[in-house]
Amino acid sequence: MPKALEPATRDYTVVLHKNCHRVQFKKKAPKAIKVIRELARKNMLTEDVRIDVGLNQFIWNRGIRNIPRRVRVRMMRKLDEENESGTKFYTVCQLVNVDSFKKLRTNKQAVNQE
């Protein structure tokens, strides 16, 4: 029997350059958003994935063609109190500003049980 889901927070580095290679220029930024959404869906095990405004602006700030090579994303699995989507949990993806991507690993952070 699978473990029950709990609220969790993790930081991931997403390599958009590799995942959006050989994609048409006019489809690069939308594909980058889809890659982040799919990574969140697979790793956080939720169907409802919400992209933060700051992350969306960071992807799109150089236009539709020139996406950043890498982006550091904080994925937070949260309990859905409104339960509009029919699922118990949803994932919020936020931008994490870093100076360098060297030697960064996936960080799992403790979640405060309130």
Short mmCIF file of C-alpha atoms in Angstrom, two decimals:
data_model
loop_
_atom_site.label_atom_id
_atom_site.label_comp_id
_atom_site.label_asym_id
_atom_site.label_seq_id
_atom_site.Cartn_x
_atom_site.Cartn_y
_atom_site.Cartn_z
CA MET A 1 0.00 0.00 0.00
CA PRO A 2 1.46 3.41 -0.95
CA LYS A 3 2.36 5.95 1.67
CA ALA A 4 -0.09 8.77 2.28
CA LEU A 5 0.95 12.15 0.90
CA GLU A 6 2.04 14.89 3.28
CA PRO A 7 2.89 18.55 2.71
CA ALA A 8 6.50 18.79 1.49
CA THR A 9 8.97 21.33 0.08
CA ARG A 10 11.82 20.57 -2.31
CA ASP A 11 14.24 22.66 -4.39
CA TYR A 12 15.10 21.43 -7.89
CA THR A 13 17.37 22.70 -10.65
CA VAL A 14 15.60 22.38 -13.99
CA VAL A 15 17.83 22.38 -17.08
CA LEU A 16 15.59 24.03 -19.65
CA HIS A 17 18.35 24.12 -22.28
CA LYS A 18 18.40 20.33 -22.49
CA ASN A 19 14.65 19.84 -22.25
CA CYS A 20 13.73 22.50 -24.83
CA HIS A 21 16.39 21.58 -27.37
CA ARG A 22 15.14 21.14 -30.96
CA VAL A 23 11.91 23.04 -30.24
CA GLN A 24 10.66 25.76 -32.58
CA PHE A 25 11.54 29.30 -31.52
CA LYS A 26 7.94 30.36 -31.08
CA LYS A 27 7.22 27.40 -28.77
CA LYS A 28 10.23 27.54 -26.43
CA ALA A 29 8.78 29.48 -23.47
CA PRO A 30 5.48 27.54 -23.45
CA LYS A 31 7.47 24.29 -23.64
CA ALA A 32 9.63 25.42 -20.68
CA ILE A 33 6.50 25.97 -18.59
CA LYS A 34 5.22 22.52 -19.60
CA VAL A 35 8.56 20.92 -18.63
CA ILE A 36 8.43 22.49 -15.15
CA ARG A 37 4.79 21.46 -14.75
CA GLU A 38 5.54 17.85 -15.77
CA LEU A 39 8.55 17.64 -13.43
CA ALA A 40 6.39 18.87 -10.55
CA ARG A 41 3.65 16.40 -11.43
CA LYS A 42 6.07 13.44 -11.44
CA ASN A 43 8.13 14.33 -8.37
CA MET A 44 5.45 15.74 -6.08
CA LEU A 45 2.75 13.23 -7.12
CA THR A 46 -0.02 15.78 -7.60
CA GLU A 47 -2.11 16.47 -10.68
CA ASP A 48 -2.82 20.11 -9.78
CA VAL A 49 0.37 22.15 -10.42
CA ARG A 50 0.34 25.94 -10.09
CA ILE A 51 3.14 28.11 -11.49
CA ASP A 52 3.97 31.26 -9.49
CA VAL A 53 3.84 34.63 -11.24
CA GLY A 54 7.53 35.33 -10.47
CA LEU A 55 8.65 32.05 -12.07
CA ASN A 56 6.48 32.67 -15.12
CA GLN A 57 7.92 36.19 -15.55
CA PHE A 58 11.48 34.86 -15.15
CA ILE A 59 10.91 32.34 -17.97
CA TRP A 60 9.29 34.89 -20.26
CA ASN A 61 11.41 38.00 -19.45
CA ARG A 62 13.71 37.54 -22.47
CA GLY A 63 10.88 36.72 -24.84
CA ILE A 64 9.41 33.56 -26.25
CA ARG A 65 12.64 32.42 -27.95
CA ASN A 66 15.42 33.10 -25.44
CA ILE A 67 14.63 31.13 -22.32
CA PRO A 68 17.15 30.80 -19.46
CA ARG A 69 19.39 27.72 -19.58
CA ARG A 70 18.68 26.70 -15.99
CA VAL A 71 16.22 27.69 -13.32
CA ARG A 72 16.07 26.82 -9.62
CA VAL A 73 12.51 25.96 -8.61
CA ARG A 74 11.00 25.45 -5.14
CA MET A 75 8.12 22.99 -5.28
CA MET A 76 5.74 22.96 -2.34
CA ARG A 77 3.05 20.32 -1.95
CA LYS A 78 0.18 21.89 -0.02
CA LEU A 79 -3.13 20.69 1.33
CA ASP A 80 -6.05 22.03 -0.68
CA GLU A 81 -8.55 23.47 1.80
CA GLU A 82 -10.96 24.68 -0.85
CA ASN A 83 -10.79 21.33 -2.67
CA GLU A 84 -12.16 22.83 -5.88
CA SER A 85 -10.16 20.56 -8.18
CA GLY A 86 -11.29 17.36 -6.50
CA THR A 87 -7.78 16.43 -5.35
CA LYS A 88 -6.48 16.65 -1.82
CA PHE A 89 -3.09 18.26 -2.60
CA TYR A 90 -1.68 20.75 -5.08
CA THR A 91 1.86 21.87 -5.91
CA VAL A 92 3.09 25.47 -6.09
CA CYS A 93 6.27 26.13 -8.10
CA GLN A 94 8.23 29.25 -7.14
CA LEU A 95 11.47 30.78 -8.38
CA VAL A 96 14.58 30.55 -6.17
CA ASN A 97 17.24 33.15 -7.00
CA VAL A 98 20.77 31.72 -6.91
CA ASP A 99 24.15 33.20 -7.85
CA SER A 100 25.53 29.98 -9.32
CA PHE A 101 24.15 26.55 -10.14
CA LYS A 102 27.41 24.81 -9.26
CA LYS A 103 27.16 21.91 -6.77
CA LEU A 104 23.47 22.42 -6.06
CA ARG A 105 21.51 19.32 -5.12
CA THR A 106 17.83 18.65 -4.53
CA ASN A 107 17.04 20.02 -1.09
CA LYS A 108 14.23 18.55 0.97
CA GLN A 109 13.12 20.98 3.64
CA ALA A 110 11.14 20.31 6.76
CA VAL A 111 7.54 21.40 6.68
CA ASN A 112 5.92 23.06 9.68
CA GLN A 113 2.84 21.14 10.76
CA GLU A 114 0.32 23.86 11.70
#
